[in-house]
Amino acid sequence: MEIFDIEEELNKLPKKPGVYIMHDKNEAILYVGKALNLHSRVRQYFRSGHGHNNSPKILKMVSQIAYFEYIITKSEMEALVLECNLIKEHRPKYNTLMTDDKGYPYIKITSNETFPRVMMSHQMGRDKSLYFGPFPDGKAVRDTLLLIKKLFKIRNCNKDLSTEKLAERPCLYYQIGQCTAPCAGYISPEDYRKNIDKAISFLNGNTKEIIASLKNDMKNYAVQMNFEKAAEVRDLIASIESISEKQRVENVNSDDMDIIAHARNEKDAVIAIFFIRDGILIGRENHHMSADPDDTDSDIITEFIKQYYVGIPFIPKKILTVTPINEDQVLKDFLSQRKGQKVQILVPQKGEKKELIKLATDNARLVLDQDIERIKRLEKRTTGACQEIADIIGREHVSRMEAFDISNISGYHSVASMVVFENGKPKRNAYRKFRLRTVEGPDDYASMKEVLSRRYTNDQLGTFPDVIMMDGGKGQVHVAEMIMDSLGLDIPVCGMVKDDNHRTRGLYYKDQEVEFPKGSEAINMITALQDETHRFAITYHKQLRSTEQTHSILDDIEGIGPSRRKALLLHFKDVDAIKNASIEELSQVPGMNKKAAQAVYDFFN
């Protein structure tokens, strides 16, 4: 990596809200943060005497920063939500990480009910309700819910009014003027729905009239010297303004979208792609493309779409672009066929989607002006290395690679790891750990046979790879090839070969060792893949040894707790006898029913 001139890049920082990402010399993410003003906030890390920068943790982090990047957003609120998603995805070393995964709250309207309710929800359910958010400020959500119920007299109870009998008299909320008492039949569903529609309009950002009225009330309370009431209204106004900074209504059928824009000069183009999932901006990628002066913007975007969506497993329902594309219908048909449902490619002309296109364009321009050389180097080390692998094994395209390793000492301690690289980079949320069920002792071939069979007969473990990488030589490769043949899968298998100094030197493929070309980026990527696979297996192995020195493999069977485990071992004496037992024999063990016996039998067979 060429030297990143931090002082020069600090001067280029925009005075806009956004998210900044700190990297070390190995391109690992050290820290993700948000800022109302990127120019001011990021510069503080490299200036002494700025408060928290004096802490040992921050000083240590700053000493490791090799370069930084950033994503500009429309508001600090949007930056905060994006920051949260990036932290969840990358789990940077110097961020304070949440141990739960609650996320940010939504406002939910149960619009499918006869008399809908308005409430807070910590996740977007797959139902017919309307969801607004997510909102980083939980207090503002609670205050706004309270205000909505007061203004529009929305019911506060959880009664099922479609089945329960009418109440003889309404509750206290009706008495204090905060409910229209649908439980007692005091309002029709049609009139109640009008109040719900007003609440939806309010949550959609139509707050000017309400705020004007509240400000008038606040002034009147102040004139009357009722300062406590005036302060209460003031706080409600602040809550409304806080939550109105970024309003968005989502229902559960809201489409996932990719936003594609670009910036170009005479030789290069940068494509910025923003990922919107369930209405939330969760991240972005930048890609470099060579551009000829004769290429139109449509040519560039069209070629990017064709190349990008061939190699990724997920395709959104909508792709928004900055300009109309060539071969429009052909590409729509191709993407729709890959996804299994209709995919739209649209050029937004106004509104929120037009603003997202502008945001992506602004980010592409920043990257083109400042980071184009780094993007080129990164692509050479990642997607470029993947293409080298494809060329070595005679495949047109390699995007996803899965690598396996076995780690064992004895018995239940036999474990395996599966590490996934996509486009030359680790995809950690796709990593998998395996506890060996059928193999006793250090039999790597039998262990690998079990692991590969389990992985490639389970659709829940994700899309299949373009190539399988084994952390071993001829024997491991032949086992994997045999499994692929038995399953009818055409997935090439390579062995990652090391030299006498345990350094990766080549690939074993189709019964011969293939060396990497001189100056190859692929060798560095395969070395990283091999090291990561070994690290992941060893870490899991150590974790098991340290936490379960007296563990039994029976503990891994659903429905088998300490009592049944003890009963099984007393009855059969050892695990091998349990493995060979029939369902009828297992059912005869005290405390075992047919369901538990079936679970044990299925686990070992």
mmCIF file of N, CA and C in Angstrom, residues 204-304:
data_model
loop_
_atom_site.group_PDB
_atom_site.id
_atom_site.type_symbol
_atom_site.label_atom_id
_atom_site.label_comp_id
_atom_site.label_asym_id
_atom_site.label_seq_id
_atom_site.Cartn_x
_atom_site.Cartn_y
_atom_site.Cartn_z
ATOM 1 N N ASN A 204 -45.474 10.932 9.224
ATOM 2 C CA ASN A 204 -44.838 11.113 7.918
ATOM 3 C C ASN A 204 -44.146 12.459 7.790
ATOM 4 N N GLY A 205 -44.232 13.265 8.846
ATOM 5 C CA GLY A 205 -43.501 14.527 8.839
ATOM 6 C C GLY A 205 -44.354 15.763 8.689
ATOM 7 N N ASN A 206 -45.680 15.591 8.600
ATOM 8 C CA ASN A 206 -46.568 16.749 8.484
ATOM 9 C C ASN A 206 -46.843 17.309 9.878
ATOM 10 N N THR A 207 -45.856 18.003 10.406
ATOM 11 C CA THR A 207 -45.906 18.438 11.808
ATOM 12 C C THR A 207 -46.006 19.949 11.980
ATOM 13 N N LYS A 208 -45.971 20.708 10.895
ATOM 14 C CA LYS A 208 -45.904 22.162 11.015
ATOM 15 C C LYS A 208 -47.081 22.735 11.797
ATOM 16 N N GLU A 209 -48.295 22.282 11.452
ATOM 17 C CA GLU A 209 -49.484 22.827 12.129
ATOM 18 C C GLU A 209 -49.476 22.470 13.613
ATOM 19 N N ILE A 210 -49.098 21.226 13.930
ATOM 20 C CA ILE A 210 -49.068 20.788 15.326
ATOM 21 C C ILE A 210 -48.037 21.595 16.114
ATOM 22 N N ILE A 211 -46.855 21.769 15.531
ATOM 23 C CA ILE A 211 -45.800 22.512 16.237
ATOM 24 C C ILE A 211 -46.202 23.968 16.429
ATOM 25 N N ALA A 212 -46.825 24.561 15.412
ATOM 26 C CA ALA A 212 -47.272 25.961 15.531
ATOM 27 C C ALA A 212 -48.288 26.101 16.657
ATOM 28 N N SER A 213 -49.195 25.133 16.747
ATOM 29 C CA SER A 213 -50.207 25.171 17.803
ATOM 30 C C SER A 213 -49.577 25.008 19.184
ATOM 31 N N LEU A 214 -48.610 24.087 19.287
ATOM 32 C CA LEU A 214 -47.949 23.869 20.573
ATOM 33 C C LEU A 214 -47.133 25.096 21.002
ATOM 34 N N LYS A 215 -46.478 25.724 20.033
ATOM 35 C CA LYS A 215 -45.713 26.927 20.375
ATOM 36 C C LYS A 215 -46.633 28.031 20.892
ATOM 37 N N ASN A 216 -47.807 28.126 20.314
ATOM 38 C CA ASN A 216 -48.784 29.105 20.785
ATOM 39 C C ASN A 216 -49.224 28.770 22.212
ATOM 40 N N ASP A 217 -49.444 27.457 22.464
ATOM 41 C CA ASP A 217 -49.804 27.033 23.820
ATOM 42 C C ASP A 217 -48.691 27.356 24.811
ATOM 43 N N MET A 218 -47.460 27.121 24.380
ATOM 44 C CA MET A 218 -46.328 27.368 25.269
ATOM 45 C C MET A 218 -46.257 28.847 25.647
ATOM 46 N N LYS A 219 -46.482 29.732 24.665
ATOM 47 C CA LYS A 219 -46.472 31.171 24.959
ATOM 48 C C LYS A 219 -47.583 31.543 25.925
ATOM 49 N N ASN A 220 -48.760 30.974 25.722
ATOM 50 C CA ASN A 220 -49.895 31.282 26.605
ATOM 51 C C ASN A 220 -49.612 30.821 28.029
ATOM 52 N N TYR A 221 -49.013 29.609 28.164
ATOM 53 C CA TYR A 221 -48.679 29.135 29.512
ATOM 54 C C TYR A 221 -47.658 30.062 30.171
ATOM 55 N N ALA A 222 -46.714 30.558 29.372
ATOM 56 C CA ALA A 222 -45.692 31.450 29.923
ATOM 57 C C ALA A 222 -46.313 32.769 30.382
ATOM 58 N N VAL A 223 -47.254 33.295 29.580
ATOM 59 C CA VAL A 223 -47.951 34.533 29.956
ATOM 60 C C VAL A 223 -48.718 34.330 31.256
ATOM 61 N N GLN A 224 -49.280 33.118 31.421
ATOM 62 C CA GLN A 224 -50.053 32.812 32.628
ATOM 63 C C GLN A 224 -49.160 32.430 33.811
ATOM 64 N N MET A 225 -47.827 32.533 33.606
ATOM 65 C CA MET A 225 -46.842 32.200 34.635
ATOM 66 C C MET A 225 -46.861 30.711 34.993
ATOM 67 N N ASN A 226 -47.437 29.890 34.107
ATOM 68 C CA ASN A 226 -47.456 28.441 34.334
ATOM 69 C C ASN A 226 -46.227 27.853 33.650
ATOM 70 N N PHE A 227 -45.050 28.093 34.240
ATOM 71 C CA PHE A 227 -43.789 27.737 33.599
ATOM 72 C C PHE A 227 -43.568 26.219 33.545
ATOM 73 N N GLU A 228 -44.115 25.504 34.506
ATOM 74 C CA GLU A 228 -43.966 24.044 34.493
ATOM 75 C C GLU A 228 -44.660 23.442 33.278
ATOM 76 N N LYS A 229 -45.874 23.919 32.998
ATOM 77 C CA LYS A 229 -46.614 23.427 31.840
ATOM 78 C C LYS A 229 -45.938 23.883 30.542
ATOM 79 N N ALA A 230 -45.432 25.112 30.530
ATOM 80 C CA ALA A 230 -44.739 25.623 29.346
ATOM 81 C C ALA A 230 -43.489 24.792 29.045
ATOM 82 N N ALA A 231 -42.763 24.413 30.095
ATOM 83 C CA ALA A 231 -41.568 23.582 29.907
ATOM 84 C C ALA A 231 -41.939 22.200 29.371
ATOM 85 N N GLU A 232 -43.066 21.670 29.826
ATOM 86 C CA GLU A 232 -43.527 20.365 29.352
ATOM 87 C C GLU A 232 -43.831 20.412 27.848
ATOM 88 N N VAL A 233 -44.513 21.478 27.421
ATOM 89 C CA VAL A 233 -44.821 21.626 26.000
ATOM 90 C C VAL A 233 -43.541 21.850 25.207
ATOM 91 N N ARG A 234 -42.606 22.634 25.753
ATOM 92 C CA ARG A 234 -41.321 22.866 25.084
ATOM 93 C C ARG A 234 -40.597 21.548 24.824
ATOM 94 N N ASP A 235 -40.593 20.665 25.823
ATOM 95 C CA ASP A 235 -39.919 19.378 25.664
ATOM 96 C C ASP A 235 -40.612 18.511 24.614
ATOM 97 N N LEU A 236 -41.939 18.593 24.554
ATOM 98 C CA LEU A 236 -42.672 17.836 23.541
ATOM 99 C C LEU A 236 -42.322 18.340 22.139
ATOM 100 N N ILE A 237 -42.205 19.649 21.985
ATOM 101 C CA ILE A 237 -41.825 20.225 20.679
ATOM 102 C C ILE A 237 -40.433 19.737 20.286
ATOM 103 N N ALA A 238 -39.507 19.729 21.244
ATOM 104 C CA ALA A 238 -38.143 19.264 20.959
ATOM 105 C C ALA A 238 -38.152 17.797 20.530
ATOM 106 N N SER A 239 -38.993 16.980 21.169
ATOM 107 C CA SER A 239 -39.087 15.569 20.802
ATOM 108 C C SER A 239 -39.630 15.403 19.395
ATOM 109 N N ILE A 240 -40.651 16.199 19.057
ATOM 110 C CA ILE A 240 -41.229 16.116 17.709
ATOM 111 C C ILE A 240 -40.181 16.500 16.668
ATOM 112 N N GLU A 241 -39.454 17.583 16.939
ATOM 113 C CA GLU A 241 -38.451 18.035 15.974
ATOM 114 C C GLU A 241 -37.321 17.031 15.843
ATOM 115 N N SER A 242 -36.960 16.374 16.946
ATOM 116 C CA SER A 242 -35.894 15.374 16.907
ATOM 117 C C SER A 242 -36.300 14.190 16.049
ATOM 118 N N ILE A 243 -37.495 13.695 16.273
ATOM 119 C CA ILE A 243 -37.924 12.508 15.530
ATOM 120 C C ILE A 243 -38.323 12.839 14.101
ATOM 121 N N SER A 244 -38.608 14.114 13.835
ATOM 122 C CA SER A 244 -38.987 14.521 12.478
ATOM 123 C C SER A 244 -37.780 14.764 11.589
ATOM 124 N N GLU A 245 -36.573 14.750 12.170
ATOM 125 C CA GLU A 245 -35.375 15.011 11.361
ATOM 126 C C GLU A 245 -35.248 13.982 10.242
ATOM 127 N N LYS A 246 -35.641 12.757 10.522
ATOM 128 C CA LYS A 246 -35.547 11.713 9.491
ATOM 129 C C LYS A 246 -36.742 10.792 9.637
ATOM 130 N N GLN A 247 -37.835 11.088 8.964
ATOM 131 C CA GLN A 247 -39.028 10.266 9.035
ATOM 132 C C GLN A 247 -39.081 9.338 7.836
ATOM 133 N N ARG A 248 -39.506 8.127 8.086
ATOM 134 C CA ARG A 248 -39.659 7.172 6.995
ATOM 135 C C ARG A 248 -40.693 6.152 7.407
ATOM 136 N N VAL A 249 -41.710 5.930 6.594
ATOM 137 C CA VAL A 249 -42.691 4.890 6.892
ATOM 138 C C VAL A 249 -42.349 3.659 6.083
ATOM 139 N N GLU A 250 -42.370 2.517 6.753
ATOM 140 C CA GLU A 250 -42.074 1.261 6.083
ATOM 141 C C GLU A 250 -43.182 0.274 6.423
ATOM 142 N N ASN A 251 -43.639 -0.525 5.467
ATOM 143 C CA ASN A 251 -44.397 -1.701 5.824
ATOM 144 C C ASN A 251 -43.514 -2.898 5.544
ATOM 145 N N VAL A 252 -43.971 -4.092 5.940
ATOM 146 C CA VAL A 252 -43.086 -5.250 5.880
ATOM 147 C C VAL A 252 -42.785 -5.662 4.459
ATOM 148 N N ASN A 253 -43.547 -5.155 3.498
ATOM 149 C CA ASN A 253 -43.295 -5.492 2.107
ATOM 150 C C ASN A 253 -42.429 -4.451 1.404
ATOM 151 N N SER A 254 -41.829 -3.529 2.177
ATOM 152 C CA SER A 254 -41.007 -2.494 1.558
ATOM 153 C C SER A 254 -39.834 -3.150 0.831
ATOM 154 N N ASP A 255 -39.533 -2.629 -0.357
ATOM 155 C CA ASP A 255 -38.548 -3.274 -1.205
ATOM 156 C C ASP A 255 -37.128 -2.940 -0.763
ATOM 157 N N ASP A 256 -36.258 -3.945 -0.813
ATOM 158 C CA ASP A 256 -34.829 -3.692 -0.682
ATOM 159 C C ASP A 256 -34.356 -3.030 -1.977
ATOM 160 N N MET A 257 -33.415 -2.127 -1.845
ATOM 161 C CA MET A 257 -32.946 -1.387 -3.022
ATOM 162 C C MET A 257 -31.432 -1.258 -3.011
ATOM 163 N N ASP A 258 -30.843 -1.232 -4.192
ATOM 164 C CA ASP A 258 -29.458 -0.810 -4.373
ATOM 165 C C ASP A 258 -29.473 0.515 -5.138
ATOM 166 N N ILE A 259 -28.693 1.469 -4.683
ATOM 167 C CA ILE A 259 -28.613 2.790 -5.304
ATOM 168 C C ILE A 259 -27.264 2.882 -6.006
ATOM 169 N N ILE A 260 -27.265 3.081 -7.319
ATOM 170 C CA ILE A 260 -26.016 3.073 -8.094
ATOM 171 C C ILE A 260 -25.806 4.442 -8.754
ATOM 172 N N ALA A 261 -24.667 5.053 -8.464
ATOM 173 C CA ALA A 261 -24.289 6.316 -9.099
ATOM 174 C C ALA A 261 -22.792 6.264 -9.397
ATOM 175 N N HIS A 262 -22.295 7.270 -10.090
ATOM 176 C CA HIS A 262 -20.890 7.226 -10.461
ATOM 177 C C HIS A 262 -20.309 8.633 -10.609
ATOM 178 N N ALA A 263 -18.990 8.663 -10.665
ATOM 179 C CA ALA A 263 -18.252 9.881 -11.017
ATOM 180 C C ALA A 263 -17.115 9.441 -11.921
ATOM 181 N N ARG A 264 -16.691 10.306 -12.839
ATOM 182 C CA ARG A 264 -15.688 9.888 -13.813
ATOM 183 C C ARG A 264 -14.772 11.028 -14.214
ATOM 184 N N ASN A 265 -13.606 10.643 -14.725
ATOM 185 C CA ASN A 265 -12.722 11.582 -15.399
ATOM 186 C C ASN A 265 -12.345 10.962 -16.746
ATOM 187 N N GLU A 266 -11.253 11.378 -17.337
ATOM 188 C CA GLU A 266 -10.934 10.887 -18.677
ATOM 189 C C GLU A 266 -10.573 9.404 -18.702
ATOM 190 N N LYS A 267 -9.992 8.885 -17.607
ATOM 191 C CA LYS A 267 -9.507 7.511 -17.619
ATOM 192 C C LYS A 267 -10.261 6.582 -16.677
ATOM 193 N N ASP A 268 -10.829 7.121 -15.631
ATOM 194 C CA ASP A 268 -11.381 6.280 -14.575
ATOM 195 C C ASP A 268 -12.815 6.668 -14.236
ATOM 196 N N ALA A 269 -13.511 5.700 -13.704
ATOM 197 C CA ALA A 269 -14.842 5.951 -13.147
ATOM 198 C C ALA A 269 -14.930 5.219 -11.814
ATOM 199 N N VAL A 270 -15.594 5.853 -10.846
ATOM 200 C CA VAL A 270 -15.884 5.213 -9.566
ATOM 201 C C VAL A 270 -17.384 5.004 -9.475
ATOM 202 N N ILE A 271 -17.771 3.776 -9.216
ATOM 203 C CA ILE A 271 -19.178 3.447 -9.014
ATOM 204 C C ILE A 271 -19.427 3.363 -7.514
ATOM 205 N N ALA A 272 -20.381 4.120 -7.013
ATOM 206 C CA ALA A 272 -20.800 4.028 -5.615
ATOM 207 C C ALA A 272 -22.126 3.283 -5.579
ATOM 208 N N ILE A 273 -22.191 2.214 -4.800
ATOM 209 C CA ILE A 273 -23.429 1.457 -4.659
ATOM 210 C C ILE A 273 -23.833 1.460 -3.190
ATOM 211 N N PHE A 274 -25.015 1.996 -2.907
ATOM 212 C CA PHE A 274 -25.557 2.069 -1.552
ATOM 213 C C PHE A 274 -26.578 0.951 -1.375
ATOM 214 N N PHE A 275 -26.552 0.311 -0.215
ATOM 215 C CA PHE A 275 -27.450 -0.807 0.054
ATOM 216 C C PHE A 275 -28.549 -0.364 1.019
ATOM 217 N N ILE A 276 -29.789 -0.403 0.556
ATOM 218 C CA ILE A 276 -30.951 -0.091 1.391
ATOM 219 C C ILE A 276 -31.672 -1.396 1.681
ATOM 220 N N ARG A 277 -31.788 -1.756 2.945
ATOM 221 C CA ARG A 277 -32.484 -2.973 3.332
ATOM 222 C C ARG A 277 -33.554 -2.622 4.360
ATOM 223 N N ASP A 278 -34.809 -3.009 4.051
ATOM 224 C CA ASP A 278 -35.946 -2.642 4.902
ATOM 225 C C ASP A 278 -35.982 -1.141 5.150
ATOM 226 N N GLY A 279 -35.623 -0.364 4.125
ATOM 227 C CA GLY A 279 -35.703 1.089 4.225
ATOM 228 C C GLY A 279 -34.548 1.734 4.947
ATOM 229 N N ILE A 280 -33.525 0.955 5.342
ATOM 230 C CA ILE A 280 -32.414 1.489 6.127
ATOM 231 C C ILE A 280 -31.137 1.429 5.299
ATOM 232 N N LEU A 281 -30.397 2.511 5.281
ATOM 233 C CA LEU A 281 -29.087 2.521 4.643
ATOM 234 C C LEU A 281 -28.116 1.751 5.523
ATOM 235 N N ILE A 282 -27.681 0.565 5.069
ATOM 236 C CA ILE A 282 -26.848 -0.289 5.914
ATOM 237 C C ILE A 282 -25.380 -0.276 5.517
ATOM 238 N N GLY A 283 -25.045 0.258 4.348
ATOM 239 C CA GLY A 283 -23.640 0.287 3.959
ATOM 240 C C GLY A 283 -23.469 0.664 2.500
ATOM 241 N N ARG A 284 -22.216 0.670 2.045
ATOM 242 C CA ARG A 284 -21.950 1.000 0.650
ATOM 243 C C ARG A 284 -20.641 0.377 0.221
ATOM 244 N N GLU A 285 -20.471 0.267 -1.086
ATOM 245 C CA GLU A 285 -19.213 -0.172 -1.665
ATOM 246 C C GLU A 285 -18.829 0.794 -2.778
ATOM 247 N N ASN A 286 -17.524 0.920 -3.015
ATOM 248 C CA ASN A 286 -17.018 1.693 -4.155
ATOM 249 C C ASN A 286 -16.267 0.751 -5.087
ATOM 250 N N HIS A 287 -16.489 0.896 -6.380
ATOM 251 C CA HIS A 287 -15.821 0.054 -7.361
ATOM 252 C C HIS A 287 -15.205 0.932 -8.446
ATOM 253 N N HIS A 288 -14.052 0.494 -8.898
ATOM 254 C CA HIS A 288 -13.356 1.231 -9.952
ATOM 255 C C HIS A 288 -13.626 0.582 -11.298
ATOM 256 N N MET A 289 -13.819 1.395 -12.329
ATOM 257 C CA MET A 289 -13.920 0.912 -13.702
ATOM 258 C C MET A 289 -13.083 1.821 -14.591
ATOM 259 N N SER A 290 -12.407 1.216 -15.540
ATOM 260 C CA SER A 290 -11.677 2.041 -16.508
ATOM 261 C C SER A 290 -12.692 2.661 -17.462
ATOM 262 N N ALA A 291 -12.483 3.888 -17.818
ATOM 263 C CA ALA A 291 -13.443 4.607 -18.664
ATOM 264 C C ALA A 291 -12.732 5.256 -19.841
ATOM 265 N N ASP A 292 -13.287 5.054 -21.010
ATOM 266 C CA ASP A 292 -12.786 5.703 -22.216
ATOM 267 C C ASP A 292 -13.581 6.983 -22.448
ATOM 268 N N PRO A 293 -12.961 8.028 -22.965
ATOM 269 C CA PRO A 293 -13.718 9.267 -23.212
ATOM 270 C C PRO A 293 -14.951 9.054 -24.091
ATOM 271 N N ASP A 294 -14.924 8.016 -24.933
ATOM 272 C CA ASP A 294 -16.066 7.763 -25.816
ATOM 273 C C ASP A 294 -17.205 7.028 -25.107
ATOM 274 N N ASP A 295 -16.930 6.478 -23.922
ATOM 275 C CA ASP A 295 -17.983 5.763 -23.187
ATOM 276 C C ASP A 295 -18.992 6.752 -22.629
ATOM 277 N N THR A 296 -20.260 6.456 -22.822
ATOM 278 C CA THR A 296 -21.306 7.280 -22.214
ATOM 279 C C THR A 296 -21.523 6.832 -20.772
ATOM 280 N N ASP A 297 -22.241 7.674 -20.006
ATOM 281 C CA ASP A 297 -22.578 7.286 -18.642
ATOM 282 C C ASP A 297 -23.408 6.012 -18.631
ATOM 283 N N SER A 298 -24.300 5.880 -19.601
ATOM 284 C CA SER A 298 -25.128 4.672 -19.688
ATOM 285 C C SER A 298 -24.267 3.442 -19.944
ATOM 286 N N ASP A 299 -23.232 3.590 -20.777
ATOM 287 C CA ASP A 299 -22.325 2.465 -21.045
ATOM 288 C C ASP A 299 -21.667 1.986 -19.752
ATOM 289 N N ILE A 300 -21.193 2.935 -18.963
ATOM 290 C CA ILE A 300 -20.464 2.593 -17.735
ATOM 291 C C ILE A 300 -21.379 1.909 -16.733
ATOM 292 N N ILE A 301 -22.547 2.487 -16.488
ATOM 293 C CA ILE A 301 -23.473 1.902 -15.514
ATOM 294 C C ILE A 301 -23.958 0.533 -15.987
ATOM 295 N N THR A 302 -24.232 0.404 -17.286
ATOM 296 C CA THR A 302 -24.700 -0.881 -17.820
ATOM 297 C C THR A 302 -23.656 -1.971 -17.619
ATOM 298 N N GLU A 303 -22.406 -1.661 -17.938
ATOM 299 C CA GLU A 303 -21.348 -2.660 -17.783
ATOM 300 C C GLU A 303 -21.154 -3.031 -16.316
ATOM 301 N N PHE A 304 -21.281 -2.039 -15.439
ATOM 302 C CA PHE A 304 -21.142 -2.345 -14.012
ATOM 303 C C PHE A 304 -22.239 -3.306 -13.560
#
